[in-house]
JSON list of C-alpha atoms in Angstrom, two decimals:
[
{"chain": "A", "resi": 485, "resn": "UNK", "atom": "CA", "xyz": [95.43, -171.17, -28.05]},
{"chain": "A", "resi": 486, "resn": "UNK", "atom": "CA", "xyz": [97.28, -169.68, -31.04]},
{"chain": "A", "resi": 487, "resn": "UNK", "atom": "CA", "xyz": [100.54, -169.49, -29.12]},
{"chain": "A", "resi": 488, "resn": "UNK", "atom": "CA", "xyz": [100.18, -173.10, -27.98]},
{"chain": "A", "resi": 489, "resn": "UNK", "atom": "CA", "xyz": [99.50, -174.15, -31.58]},
{"chain": "A", "resi": 490, "resn": "UNK", "atom": "CA", "xyz": [102.57, -172.24, -32.82]},
{"chain": "A", "resi": 491, "resn": "UNK", "atom": "CA", "xyz": [104.69, -173.63, -30.03]},
{"chain": "A", "resi": 492, "resn": "UNK", "atom": "CA", "xyz": [103.73, -177.19, -31.02]},
{"chain": "A", "resi": 493, "resn": "UNK", "atom": "CA", "xyz": [104.29, -176.44, -34.72]},
{"chain": "A", "resi": 494, "resn": "UNK", "atom": "CA", "xyz": [107.75, -175.07, -33.91]},
{"chain": "A", "resi": 495, "resn": "UNK", "atom": "CA", "xyz": [108.61, -178.16, -31.84]},
{"chain": "A", "resi": 496, "resn": "UNK", "atom": "CA", "xyz": [107.36, -180.43, -34.59]},
{"chain": "A", "resi": 497, "resn": "UNK", "atom": "CA", "xyz": [109.24, -178.43, -37.24]},
{"chain": "A", "resi": 498, "resn": "UNK", "atom": "CA", "xyz": [112.47, -178.60, -35.25]},
{"chain": "A", "resi": 499, "resn": "UNK", "atom": "CA", "xyz": [112.17, -182.35, -34.82]},
{"chain": "A", "resi": 500, "resn": "UNK", "atom": "CA", "xyz": [110.80, -183.40, -38.20]},
{"chain": "A", "resi": 501, "resn": "UNK", "atom": "CA", "xyz": [111.62, -180.48, -40.54]},
{"chain": "A", "resi": 502, "resn": "UNK", "atom": "CA", "xyz": [109.81, -181.00, -43.86]},
{"chain": "A", "resi": 503, "resn": "UNK", "atom": "CA", "xyz": [107.84, -183.96, -42.57]},
{"chain": "A", "resi": 504, "resn": "UNK", "atom": "CA", "xyz": [105.40, -181.87, -40.49]},
{"chain": "A", "resi": 505, "resn": "UNK", "atom": "CA", "xyz": [102.30, -183.06, -42.35]},
{"chain": "A", "resi": 506, "resn": "UNK", "atom": "CA", "xyz": [102.81, -186.64, -41.13]},
{"chain": "A", "resi": 507, "resn": "UNK", "atom": "CA", "xyz": [103.11, -185.50, -37.51]},
{"chain": "A", "resi": 508, "resn": "UNK", "atom": "CA", "xyz": [100.14, -183.16, -37.27]},
{"chain": "A", "resi": 509, "resn": "UNK", "atom": "CA", "xyz": [97.68, -186.05, -36.99]},
{"chain": "A", "resi": 510, "resn": "UNK", "atom": "CA", "xyz": [98.13, -186.12, -33.23]},
{"chain": "A", "resi": 511, "resn": "UNK", "atom": "CA", "xyz": [95.77, -183.12, -32.92]},
{"chain": "A", "resi": 512, "resn": "UNK", "atom": "CA", "xyz": [92.71, -185.30, -32.58]},
{"chain": "A", "resi": 513, "resn": "UNK", "atom": "CA", "xyz": [90.60, -183.05, -30.35]},
{"chain": "A", "resi": 514, "resn": "UNK", "atom": "CA", "xyz": [89.70, -179.84, -32.10]},
{"chain": "A", "resi": 515, "resn": "UNK", "atom": "CA", "xyz": [87.60, -177.06, -30.54]},
{"chain": "A", "resi": 516, "resn": "UNK", "atom": "CA", "xyz": [83.85, -177.29, -31.11]},
{"chain": "A", "resi": 517, "resn": "UNK", "atom": "CA", "xyz": [83.80, -174.43, -33.64]},
{"chain": "A", "resi": 518, "resn": "UNK", "atom": "CA", "xyz": [86.34, -176.17, -35.88]},
{"chain": "A", "resi": 519, "resn": "UNK", "atom": "CA", "xyz": [85.55, -178.61, -38.68]},
{"chain": "A", "resi": 520, "resn": "UNK", "atom": "CA", "xyz": [87.67, -180.91, -40.78]},
{"chain": "A", "resi": 521, "resn": "UNK", "atom": "CA", "xyz": [87.16, -180.46, -44.52]},
{"chain": "A", "resi": 522, "resn": "UNK", "atom": "CA", "xyz": [88.77, -181.98, -47.62]},
{"chain": "A", "resi": 523, "resn": "UNK", "atom": "CA", "xyz": [90.70, -179.64, -49.90]},
{"chain": "A", "resi": 524, "resn": "UNK", "atom": "CA", "xyz": [88.06, -180.06, -52.63]},
{"chain": "A", "resi": 525, "resn": "UNK", "atom": "CA", "xyz": [85.63, -178.14, -50.41]},
{"chain": "A", "resi": 526, "resn": "UNK", "atom": "CA", "xyz": [88.15, -175.40, -49.67]},
{"chain": "A", "resi": 527, "resn": "UNK", "atom": "CA", "xyz": [89.37, -174.77, -53.20]},
{"chain": "A", "resi": 528, "resn": "UNK", "atom": "CA", "xyz": [89.23, -175.93, -56.79]},
{"chain": "A", "resi": 529, "resn": "UNK", "atom": "CA", "xyz": [91.68, -176.23, -59.66]},
{"chain": "A", "resi": 530, "resn": "UNK", "atom": "CA", "xyz": [90.39, -174.36, -62.70]},
{"chain": "A", "resi": 531, "resn": "UNK", "atom": "CA", "xyz": [91.58, -172.92, -66.00]},
{"chain": "A", "resi": 532, "resn": "UNK", "atom": "CA", "xyz": [91.38, -169.27, -66.93]},
{"chain": "A", "resi": 533, "resn": "UNK", "atom": "CA", "xyz": [88.92, -168.07, -69.56]},
{"chain": "A", "resi": 534, "resn": "UNK", "atom": "CA", "xyz": [90.21, -168.55, -73.10]},
{"chain": "A", "resi": 535, "resn": "UNK", "atom": "CA", "xyz": [91.08, -165.28, -74.87]},
{"chain": "A", "resi": 536, "resn": "UNK", "atom": "CA", "xyz": [92.34, -164.50, -78.37]},
{"chain": "A", "resi": 537, "resn": "UNK", "atom": "CA", "xyz": [93.78, -161.41, -79.97]},
{"chain": "A", "resi": 538, "resn": "UNK", "atom": "CA", "xyz": [94.99, -159.73, -76.77]},
{"chain": "A", "resi": 539, "resn": "UNK", "atom": "CA", "xyz": [98.72, -159.60, -76.10]},
{"chain": "A", "resi": 540, "resn": "UNK", "atom": "CA", "xyz": [99.57, -160.66, -72.54]},
{"chain": "A", "resi": 541, "resn": "UNK", "atom": "CA", "xyz": [102.54, -162.01, -70.58]},
{"chain": "A", "resi": 542, "resn": "UNK", "atom": "CA", "xyz": [102.96, -165.79, -70.52]},
{"chain": "A", "resi": 543, "resn": "UNK", "atom": "CA", "xyz": [102.85, -166.68, -66.81]},
{"chain": "A", "resi": 544, "resn": "UNK", "atom": "CA", "xyz": [105.11, -169.72, -67.00]},
{"chain": "A", "resi": 545, "resn": "UNK", "atom": "CA", "xyz": [107.28, -171.14, -64.20]},
{"chain": "A", "resi": 546, "resn": "UNK", "atom": "CA", "xyz": [110.54, -169.51, -65.26]},
{"chain": "A", "resi": 547, "resn": "UNK", "atom": "CA", "xyz": [108.93, -166.08, -65.51]},
{"chain": "A", "resi": 548, "resn": "UNK", "atom": "CA", "xyz": [107.18, -166.40, -62.14]},
{"chain": "A", "resi": 549, "resn": "UNK", "atom": "CA", "xyz": [110.44, -167.51, -60.47]},
{"chain": "A", "resi": 550, "resn": "UNK", "atom": "CA", "xyz": [112.26, -164.55, -62.00]},
{"chain": "A", "resi": 551, "resn": "UNK", "atom": "CA", "xyz": [114.52, -166.81, -64.06]},
{"chain": "A", "resi": 552, "resn": "UNK", "atom": "CA", "xyz": [113.47, -165.38, -67.41]},
{"chain": "A", "resi": 553, "resn": "UNK", "atom": "CA", "xyz": [112.20, -162.13, -68.87]},
{"chain": "A", "resi": 554, "resn": "UNK", "atom": "CA", "xyz": [108.56, -161.91, -69.88]},
{"chain": "A", "resi": 555, "resn": "UNK", "atom": "CA", "xyz": [107.42, -163.47, -73.13]},
{"chain": "A", "resi": 556, "resn": "UNK", "atom": "CA", "xyz": [104.10, -162.46, -74.63]},
{"chain": "A", "resi": 557, "resn": "UNK", "atom": "CA", "xyz": [101.35, -164.45, -76.28]},
{"chain": "A", "resi": 558, "resn": "UNK", "atom": "CA", "xyz": [98.31, -163.28, -78.23]},
{"chain": "A", "resi": 559, "resn": "UNK", "atom": "CA", "xyz": [96.01, -166.01, -76.92]},
{"chain": "A", "resi": 560, "resn": "UNK", "atom": "CA", "xyz": [95.70, -168.20, -73.88]},
{"chain": "A", "resi": 561, "resn": "UNK", "atom": "CA", "xyz": [93.86, -168.81, -70.64]},
{"chain": "A", "resi": 562, "resn": "UNK", "atom": "CA", "xyz": [93.49, -165.43, -68.94]},
{"chain": "A", "resi": 563, "resn": "UNK", "atom": "CA", "xyz": [94.59, -165.02, -65.32]},
{"chain": "A", "resi": 564, "resn": "UNK", "atom": "CA", "xyz": [94.10, -161.77, -63.39]},
{"chain": "A", "resi": 565, "resn": "UNK", "atom": "CA", "xyz": [96.87, -160.19, -61.33]},
{"chain": "A", "resi": 566, "resn": "UNK", "atom": "CA", "xyz": [97.16, -161.52, -57.76]},
{"chain": "A", "resi": 567, "resn": "UNK", "atom": "CA", "xyz": [95.57, -164.85, -58.72]},
{"chain": "A", "resi": 568, "resn": "UNK", "atom": "CA", "xyz": [97.01, -168.09, -57.38]},
{"chain": "A", "resi": 569, "resn": "UNK", "atom": "CA", "xyz": [98.52, -170.62, -59.76]},
{"chain": "A", "resi": 570, "resn": "UNK", "atom": "CA", "xyz": [99.49, -174.13, -58.66]},
{"chain": "A", "resi": 571, "resn": "UNK", "atom": "CA", "xyz": [102.06, -176.14, -60.57]},
{"chain": "A", "resi": 572, "resn": "UNK", "atom": "CA", "xyz": [100.44, -179.39, -61.70]},
{"chain": "A", "resi": 573, "resn": "UNK", "atom": "CA", "xyz": [103.09, -180.73, -64.09]},
{"chain": "A", "resi": 574, "resn": "UNK", "atom": "CA", "xyz": [106.73, -181.37, -63.41]},
{"chain": "A", "resi": 575, "resn": "UNK", "atom": "CA", "xyz": [109.12, -181.99, -60.57]},
{"chain": "A", "resi": 576, "resn": "UNK", "atom": "CA", "xyz": [107.75, -179.32, -58.22]},
{"chain": "A", "resi": 577, "resn": "UNK", "atom": "CA", "xyz": [104.06, -180.12, -58.58]},
{"chain": "A", "resi": 578, "resn": "UNK", "atom": "CA", "xyz": [102.13, -178.51, -55.73]},
{"chain": "A", "resi": 579, "resn": "UNK", "atom": "CA", "xyz": [104.18, -175.30, -55.68]},
{"chain": "A", "resi": 580, "resn": "UNK", "atom": "CA", "xyz": [101.93, -172.22, -55.55]},
{"chain": "A", "resi": 581, "resn": "UNK", "atom": "CA", "xyz": [102.59, -168.80, -57.11]},
{"chain": "A", "resi": 582, "resn": "UNK", "atom": "CA", "xyz": [100.72, -165.51, -56.84]},
{"chain": "A", "resi": 583, "resn": "UNK", "atom": "CA", "xyz": [100.61, -163.77, -60.23]},
{"chain": "A", "resi": 584, "resn": "UNK", "atom": "CA", "xyz": [102.19, -160.30, -60.22]},
{"chain": "A", "resi": 585, "resn": "UNK", "atom": "CA", "xyz": [100.25, -159.08, -63.28]},
{"chain": "A", "resi": 586, "resn": "UNK", "atom": "CA", "xyz": [97.45, -160.05, -65.67]},
{"chain": "A", "resi": 587, "resn": "UNK", "atom": "CA", "xyz": [98.59, -162.69, -68.12]},
{"chain": "A", "resi": 588, "resn": "UNK", "atom": "CA", "xyz": [98.04, -166.10, -69.68]},
{"chain": "A", "resi": 589, "resn": "UNK", "atom": "CA", "xyz": [98.28, -169.19, -67.53]},
{"chain": "A", "resi": 590, "resn": "UNK", "atom": "CA", "xyz": [101.36, -171.30, -68.28]},
{"chain": "A", "resi": 591, "resn": "UNK", "atom": "CA", "xyz": [100.66, -174.78, -69.61]},
{"chain": "A", "resi": 592, "resn": "UNK", "atom": "CA", "xyz": [101.96, -176.48, -66.44]},
{"chain": "A", "resi": 593, "resn": "UNK", "atom": "CA", "xyz": [99.54, -174.62, -64.15]},
{"chain": "A", "resi": 594, "resn": "UNK", "atom": "CA", "xyz": [95.98, -174.62, -62.91]},
{"chain": "A", "resi": 595, "resn": "UNK", "atom": "CA", "xyz": [94.40, -171.68, -61.15]},
{"chain": "A", "resi": 596, "resn": "UNK", "atom": "CA", "xyz": [93.88, -172.29, -57.47]},
{"chain": "A", "resi": 597, "resn": "UNK", "atom": "CA", "xyz": [90.47, -170.84, -56.72]},
{"chain": "A", "resi": 598, "resn": "UNK", "atom": "CA", "xyz": [89.93, -170.65, -52.95]},
{"chain": "A", "resi": 599, "resn": "UNK", "atom": "CA", "xyz": [86.44, -170.52, -51.45]},
{"chain": "A", "resi": 600, "resn": "UNK", "atom": "CA", "xyz": [85.70, -166.92, -50.46]},
{"chain": "A", "resi": 601, "resn": "UNK", "atom": "CA", "xyz": [84.62, -168.02, -46.95]},
{"chain": "A", "resi": 602, "resn": "UNK", "atom": "CA", "xyz": [88.11, -169.40, -46.21]},
{"chain": "A", "resi": 603, "resn": "UNK", "atom": "CA", "xyz": [91.23, -167.34, -45.55]},
{"chain": "A", "resi": 604, "resn": "UNK", "atom": "CA", "xyz": [93.41, -167.89, -48.63]},
{"chain": "A", "resi": 605, "resn": "UNK", "atom": "CA", "xyz": [96.65, -167.64, -46.65]},
{"chain": "A", "resi": 606, "resn": "UNK", "atom": "CA", "xyz": [95.38, -170.33, -44.27]},
{"chain": "A", "resi": 607, "resn": "UNK", "atom": "CA", "xyz": [94.70, -172.69, -47.19]},
{"chain": "A", "resi": 608, "resn": "UNK", "atom": "CA", "xyz": [98.17, -171.92, -48.60]},
{"chain": "A", "resi": 609, "resn": "UNK", "atom": "CA", "xyz": [99.69, -172.90, -45.24]},
{"chain": "A", "resi": 610, "resn": "UNK", "atom": "CA", "xyz": [97.80, -176.20, -45.36]},
{"chain": "A", "resi": 611, "resn": "UNK", "atom": "CA", "xyz": [98.97, -176.85, -48.93]},
{"chain": "A", "resi": 612, "resn": "UNK", "atom": "CA", "xyz": [102.54, -175.98, -47.96]},
{"chain": "A", "resi": 613, "resn": "UNK", "atom": "CA", "xyz": [102.39, -178.50, -45.09]},
{"chain": "A", "resi": 614, "resn": "UNK", "atom": "CA", "xyz": [101.53, -181.17, -47.66]},
{"chain": "A", "resi": 615, "resn": "UNK", "atom": "CA", "xyz": [103.98, -180.17, -50.44]},
{"chain": "A", "resi": 616, "resn": "UNK", "atom": "CA", "xyz": [106.39, -183.01, -49.72]},
{"chain": "A", "resi": 617, "resn": "UNK", "atom": "CA", "xyz": [103.60, -185.60, -49.80]},
{"chain": "A", "resi": 618, "resn": "UNK", "atom": "CA", "xyz": [102.26, -184.10, -53.04]},
{"chain": "A", "resi": 619, "resn": "UNK", "atom": "CA", "xyz": [105.74, -184.09, -54.57]},
{"chain": "A", "resi": 620, "resn": "UNK", "atom": "CA", "xyz": [106.39, -187.72, -53.57]},
{"chain": "A", "resi": 621, "resn": "UNK", "atom": "CA", "xyz": [103.04, -188.98, -54.90]},
{"chain": "A", "resi": 622, "resn": "UNK", "atom": "CA", "xyz": [102.94, -187.61, -58.43]},
{"chain": "A", "resi": 623, "resn": "UNK", "atom": "CA", "xyz": [101.26, -189.59, -61.19]},
{"chain": "A", "resi": 624, "resn": "UNK", "atom": "CA", "xyz": [102.45, -190.22, -64.73]},
{"chain": "A", "resi": 625, "resn": "UNK", "atom": "CA", "xyz": [105.71, -191.66, -65.96]},
{"chain": "A", "resi": 626, "resn": "UNK", "atom": "CA", "xyz": [107.09, -189.37, -68.68]},
{"chain": "A", "resi": 627, "resn": "UNK", "atom": "CA", "xyz": [106.06, -186.05, -67.10]},
{"chain": "A", "resi": 628, "resn": "UNK", "atom": "CA", "xyz": [105.04, -186.27, -63.45]},
{"chain": "A", "resi": 629, "resn": "UNK", "atom": "CA", "xyz": [101.72, -184.62, -62.61]},
{"chain": "A", "resi": 630, "resn": "UNK", "atom": "CA", "xyz": [100.15, -183.45, -59.40]},
{"chain": "A", "resi": 631, "resn": "UNK", "atom": "CA", "xyz": [98.04, -186.25, -57.98]},
{"chain": "A", "resi": 632, "resn": "UNK", "atom": "CA", "xyz": [94.78, -184.29, -58.09]},
{"chain": "A", "resi": 633, "resn": "UNK", "atom": "CA", "xyz": [92.86, -187.04, -56.33]},
{"chain": "A", "resi": 634, "resn": "UNK", "atom": "CA", "xyz": [95.30, -186.88, -53.41]},
{"chain": "A", "resi": 635, "resn": "UNK", "atom": "CA", "xyz": [95.25, -183.07, -53.47]},
{"chain": "A", "resi": 636, "resn": "UNK", "atom": "CA", "xyz": [91.45, -182.94, -53.30]},
{"chain": "A", "resi": 637, "resn": "UNK", "atom": "CA", "xyz": [91.40, -185.48, -50.45]},
{"chain": "A", "resi": 638, "resn": "UNK", "atom": "CA", "xyz": [93.79, -183.57, -48.15]},
{"chain": "A", "resi": 639, "resn": "UNK", "atom": "CA", "xyz": [91.88, -182.96, -44.95]},
{"chain": "A", "resi": 640, "resn": "UNK", "atom": "CA", "xyz": [92.38, -179.68, -43.16]},
{"chain": "A", "resi": 641, "resn": "UNK", "atom": "CA", "xyz": [91.21, -178.53, -39.74]},
{"chain": "A", "resi": 642, "resn": "UNK", "atom": "CA", "xyz": [89.20, -175.36, -40.34]},
{"chain": "A", "resi": 643, "resn": "UNK", "atom": "CA", "xyz": [88.67, -172.91, -37.49]},
{"chain": "A", "resi": 644, "resn": "UNK", "atom": "CA", "xyz": [86.40, -169.86, -37.64]},
{"chain": "A", "resi": 645, "resn": "UNK", "atom": "CA", "xyz": [87.64, -167.19, -40.08]},
{"chain": "A", "resi": 646, "resn": "UNK", "atom": "CA", "xyz": [89.12, -164.83, -37.48]},
{"chain": "A", "resi": 647, "resn": "UNK", "atom": "CA", "xyz": [91.01, -167.74, -35.93]},
{"chain": "A", "resi": 648, "resn": "UNK", "atom": "CA", "xyz": [92.36, -168.66, -39.38]},
{"chain": "A", "resi": 649, "resn": "UNK", "atom": "CA", "xyz": [93.81, -165.15, -39.68]},
{"chain": "A", "resi": 650, "resn": "UNK", "atom": "CA", "xyz": [95.36, -165.31, -36.21]},
{"chain": "A", "resi": 651, "resn": "UNK", "atom": "CA", "xyz": [96.90, -168.72, -36.95]},
{"chain": "A", "resi": 652, "resn": "UNK", "atom": "CA", "xyz": [98.42, -167.48, -40.22]},
{"chain": "A", "resi": 653, "resn": "UNK", "atom": "CA", "xyz": [99.90, -164.46, -38.44]},
{"chain": "A", "resi": 654, "resn": "UNK", "atom": "CA", "xyz": [101.29, -166.62, -35.64]},
{"chain": "A", "resi": 655, "resn": "UNK", "atom": "CA", "xyz": [102.74, -169.24, -38.02]},
{"chain": "A", "resi": 656, "resn": "UNK", "atom": "CA", "xyz": [104.36, -166.52, -40.14]},
{"chain": "A", "resi": 657, "resn": "UNK", "atom": "CA", "xyz": [105.88, -164.98, -37.00]},
{"chain": "A", "resi": 658, "resn": "UNK", "atom": "CA", "xyz": [107.14, -168.39, -35.83]},
{"chain": "A", "resi": 659, "resn": "UNK", "atom": "CA", "xyz": [108.78, -169.07, -39.19]},
{"chain": "A", "resi": 660, "resn": "UNK", "atom": "CA", "xyz": [110.39, -165.61, -39.20]},
{"chain": "A", "resi": 661, "resn": "UNK", "atom": "CA", "xyz": [111.80, -166.36, -35.77]},
{"chain": "A", "resi": 662, "resn": "UNK", "atom": "CA", "xyz": [113.05, -169.74, -36.99]},
{"chain": "A", "resi": 663, "resn": "UNK", "atom": "CA", "xyz": [114.73, -168.00, -39.94]},
{"chain": "A", "resi": 664, "resn": "UNK", "atom": "CA", "xyz": [116.48, -165.58, -37.57]},
{"chain": "A", "resi": 665, "resn": "UNK", "atom": "CA", "xyz": [117.65, -168.48, -35.39]},
{"chain": "A", "resi": 666, "resn": "UNK", "atom": "CA", "xyz": [118.84, -170.44, -38.42]},
{"chain": "A", "resi": 667, "resn": "UNK", "atom": "CA", "xyz": [120.77, -167.46, -39.79]},
{"chain": "A", "resi": 668, "resn": "UNK", "atom": "CA", "xyz": [122.51, -166.95, -36.45]},
{"chain": "A", "resi": 669, "resn": "UNK", "atom": "CA", "xyz": [123.79, -170.53, -36.30]}
]
């Protein structure tokens, strides 16, 4: 089943490129063990705990992209290393970063807290499938913001946990193969 899923994803990707999310709806018959759940059940957008008097790295976009050296702050919203941050303000709203170290959450982020019963990498794949839709449906005029209502309403097919892991592995392998093919063109 995983290979069939990956095969279809690859075909869809080749035909529609970044528009995969619009084409996945044709999977209307899911196995009995699967459920469809909105993103708000799978994860939540939270802020770190406020801290003062402790010097930490400012985990802003430019630092996380490697475009700027670390700047430190003595107060902020604490984020532990290996946490997920989702960009909620700006042009690339919906982009997700994994924090390399402890630090303070940048002002354009929310922490992405994923339900412990769901494979985090699976949820990240679902979010990635919807990045274009999230980017095209921002709210606000001066500074565009992630449409949190739309984000929370994204429906995802959720298989049993072991199947989530197998799907993530298969999708990652398929994308690696696509990268190799693309590089050889």
